[in-house]
Amino acid sequence: MKRPENNSAATYLVGGGIASLAAAAFLIRDGDVQGHTITVIEESSRIGGSLDAAGNAEDGYVMRGGRMIESKYLCTYDLFSSIPALDGSRTVTQEIFEWNKTMTTASKSRLFRDGRRVDAPKFGLDEGHILAIERLALEPESLLGRSKISDQFSPTFFETDFWLMWCTTFAFQPWHSAVELKRYLVRFAHMVSGFNTLTGIMRTLYNQYDSMVRPLQKWLQERGVNFLYNTRVSDITLFQGDAGFWARQIATEESGCPKTIMVGEQDRVIVTLGSMTEASSLGSMDSPAIQLGKADGPSWQLWERLAKGRSVFGNPVSFADHIQQSKWVSFTTTLHDPAFFRLVRDLTGNVPGEGGLITFPESSWLASIVLPHQPHFIGQADGVDVFWGYGLFVDEPGNFVKKPMSACTGREIMTEIIGHLRLDSHAGGILDTSTCIPCMMPFITSQFLPRSAGDRPQVVPEGSNNLALIGQYCELPDDVVFTVEYSIRSAQTAVYSLLGLKKSPPPVYKGKYNPRVLLEAFMALHGIEA
Ligand code: FAD
């Protein structure tokens, strides 16, 4: 592959999520590329993509997701070790590690069953389940193929508290890819022993938009990076030559107005393929979030155009065409009365920020909530609290509100959560002083759907001279999707490769080569106390 060598060549980054922002930073930091030569093209009016948080106390805050991170997000910490936190006192990486010494996750209520907390639930695995886990961890991906998790385990596995905690921590479903579960088991082997108390889970000081995206955006803006908002990329024209292919034109629509960006032979194009939050929609306290589809955003359409007749671009159909298997609903609740947080603290034995995910096993929605440390937003007023939650089975009628979660208003979702917490006597006061905003995400677990080898394209597709593919749907051996780390690793891989740098991203951490990690995981799976 011929590498562009001119560092004043233009770079176009399609999509404004963390993958593109990270790519811009690596271009500047490690490739000596000048910021003003980089353009981020984003369809929406703000950057951050899936790594979002917005709103205010009056109208209600919204986070489509609340992210857990951990100590082996090596590319993430590498990137953010160069990015100052917003107050300039330290780097974002330092802020994260210092914060997690102050607020260490130690759940005393990972499951909240029958109105009571379960402290450090037992995994409940039998020998057959453990053998199946061990076999899956060893089985080559090529043999697992498109198989589902449910193809690899007996039905009783899905009744264990291990599965209940695993599927709600990571949002897995029995019909998801066995390869993906295998990767998770291996990648997070070092976390299995503390899994029932969420030991090792790290958080950012504020929500991830305020703690990660904003400092990174500021750093990029200070270096002259251009941001094109409200601009969709509808197609990328490729030129096929004897020495491979080049991206030569980018077709955009800016507020409905078509334009063409000409791409020179030395220029680069880095595309975030697909998006787990594509076509997501918000409801309100009194209206449900409606379900949109593939045609309601440009992300899948662009990938489909690129992949048409070109197998090196993978197969978007595996991820984009199964909304029934990939959707779920999250919600963000803003509270103007401290009672709810105080009551949940007393019920769970954890102060906000300490406990992490609390799952209600009886919930027919399989609902979970997280009460983060407050304030969770920069500028959040005293006396206002914000928490996040989600449900995995959104078409099942609730236990208290006899409606599917997908059809519920924010008020109904809060009523259901209050029911599971047995806080009915406080319901009126809580509902009168809170704003709950539901969010329907049709593609939220699309990256977990069964896939064949080649469905996820390589970061630099074979034959490409100036185009790379990043984000959650490209292939990075060993690492796991549905993580910030995967997007940042893909960006680092793309930049080093396109610039021809003699550098590599930090290798994926492999706890399986650490005997202590293996022993602790083995003991935990068998329920042997350390
Ligand atoms: P995205 O953030 O999806 O960015 C893609 C961007 O490209 C979007 O802004 C989109 O508008 C834009 N775009 C797409 N197509 C076009 C086009 N054609 N033209 C112009 N713009 C376009 N990660 C963790 O590490 N831990 C967690 O616990 C965790 N939990 C999560 C929970 C939820 C509910 C969610 C939503 C995410 C969670 N994540 C978690 C995942 C993490 O947030 C994502 O993996 C990451 O943010 C994806 O970043 P990205 O840049 O690859 O893609």
PDB file of C-alpha atoms in Angstrom, residues 23-33 75 77-83 219 223 492 496 503:
ATOM      1  CA  ALA A  23      -8.212   9.884  15.378  1.00  0.00           C
ATOM      2  CA  ALA A  24      -7.822  13.673  15.109  1.00  0.00           C
ATOM      3  CA  ALA A  25      -5.809  13.728  18.339  1.00  0.00           C
ATOM      4  CA  PHE A  26      -3.529  10.852  17.269  1.00  0.00           C
ATOM      5  CA  LEU A  27      -2.948  12.521  13.889  1.00  0.00           C
ATOM      6  CA  ILE A  28      -1.784  15.668  15.665  1.00  0.00           C
ATOM      7  CA  ARG A  29       0.042  14.138  18.630  1.00  0.00           C
ATOM      8  CA  ASP A  30       1.759  11.189  16.986  1.00  0.00           C
ATOM      9  CA  GLY A  31       1.725  12.110  13.293  1.00  0.00           C
ATOM     10  CA  ASP A  32       2.676  15.808  13.513  1.00  0.00           C
ATOM     11  CA  VAL A  33      -0.339  16.568  11.335  1.00  0.00           C
ATOM     12  CA  CYS A  75      -5.542   3.114  24.344  1.00  0.00           C
ATOM     13  CA  TYR A  77      -5.566   6.182  28.923  1.00  0.00           C
ATOM     14  CA  ASP A  78      -2.771   6.631  26.392  1.00  0.00           C
ATOM     15  CA  LEU A  79      -4.870   9.178  24.478  1.00  0.00           C
ATOM     16  CA  PHE A  80      -6.152  11.034  27.520  1.00  0.00           C
ATOM     17  CA  SER A  81      -2.688  11.203  29.124  1.00  0.00           C
ATOM     18  CA  SER A  82      -2.093  13.998  26.577  1.00  0.00           C
ATOM     19  CA  ILE A  83      -5.400  15.806  27.110  1.00  0.00           C
ATOM     20  CA  TRP A 219      -7.755  20.385  22.823  1.00  0.00           C
ATOM     21  CA  ARG A 223      -5.105  23.163  17.499  1.00  0.00           C
ATOM     22  CA  GLN A 492      -5.075   4.709  16.828  1.00  0.00           C
ATOM     23  CA  TYR A 496      -0.617   4.776  12.562  1.00  0.00           C
ATOM     24  CA  LYS A 503       4.231   2.563  16.043  1.00  0.00           C
TER      25      LYS A 503
END
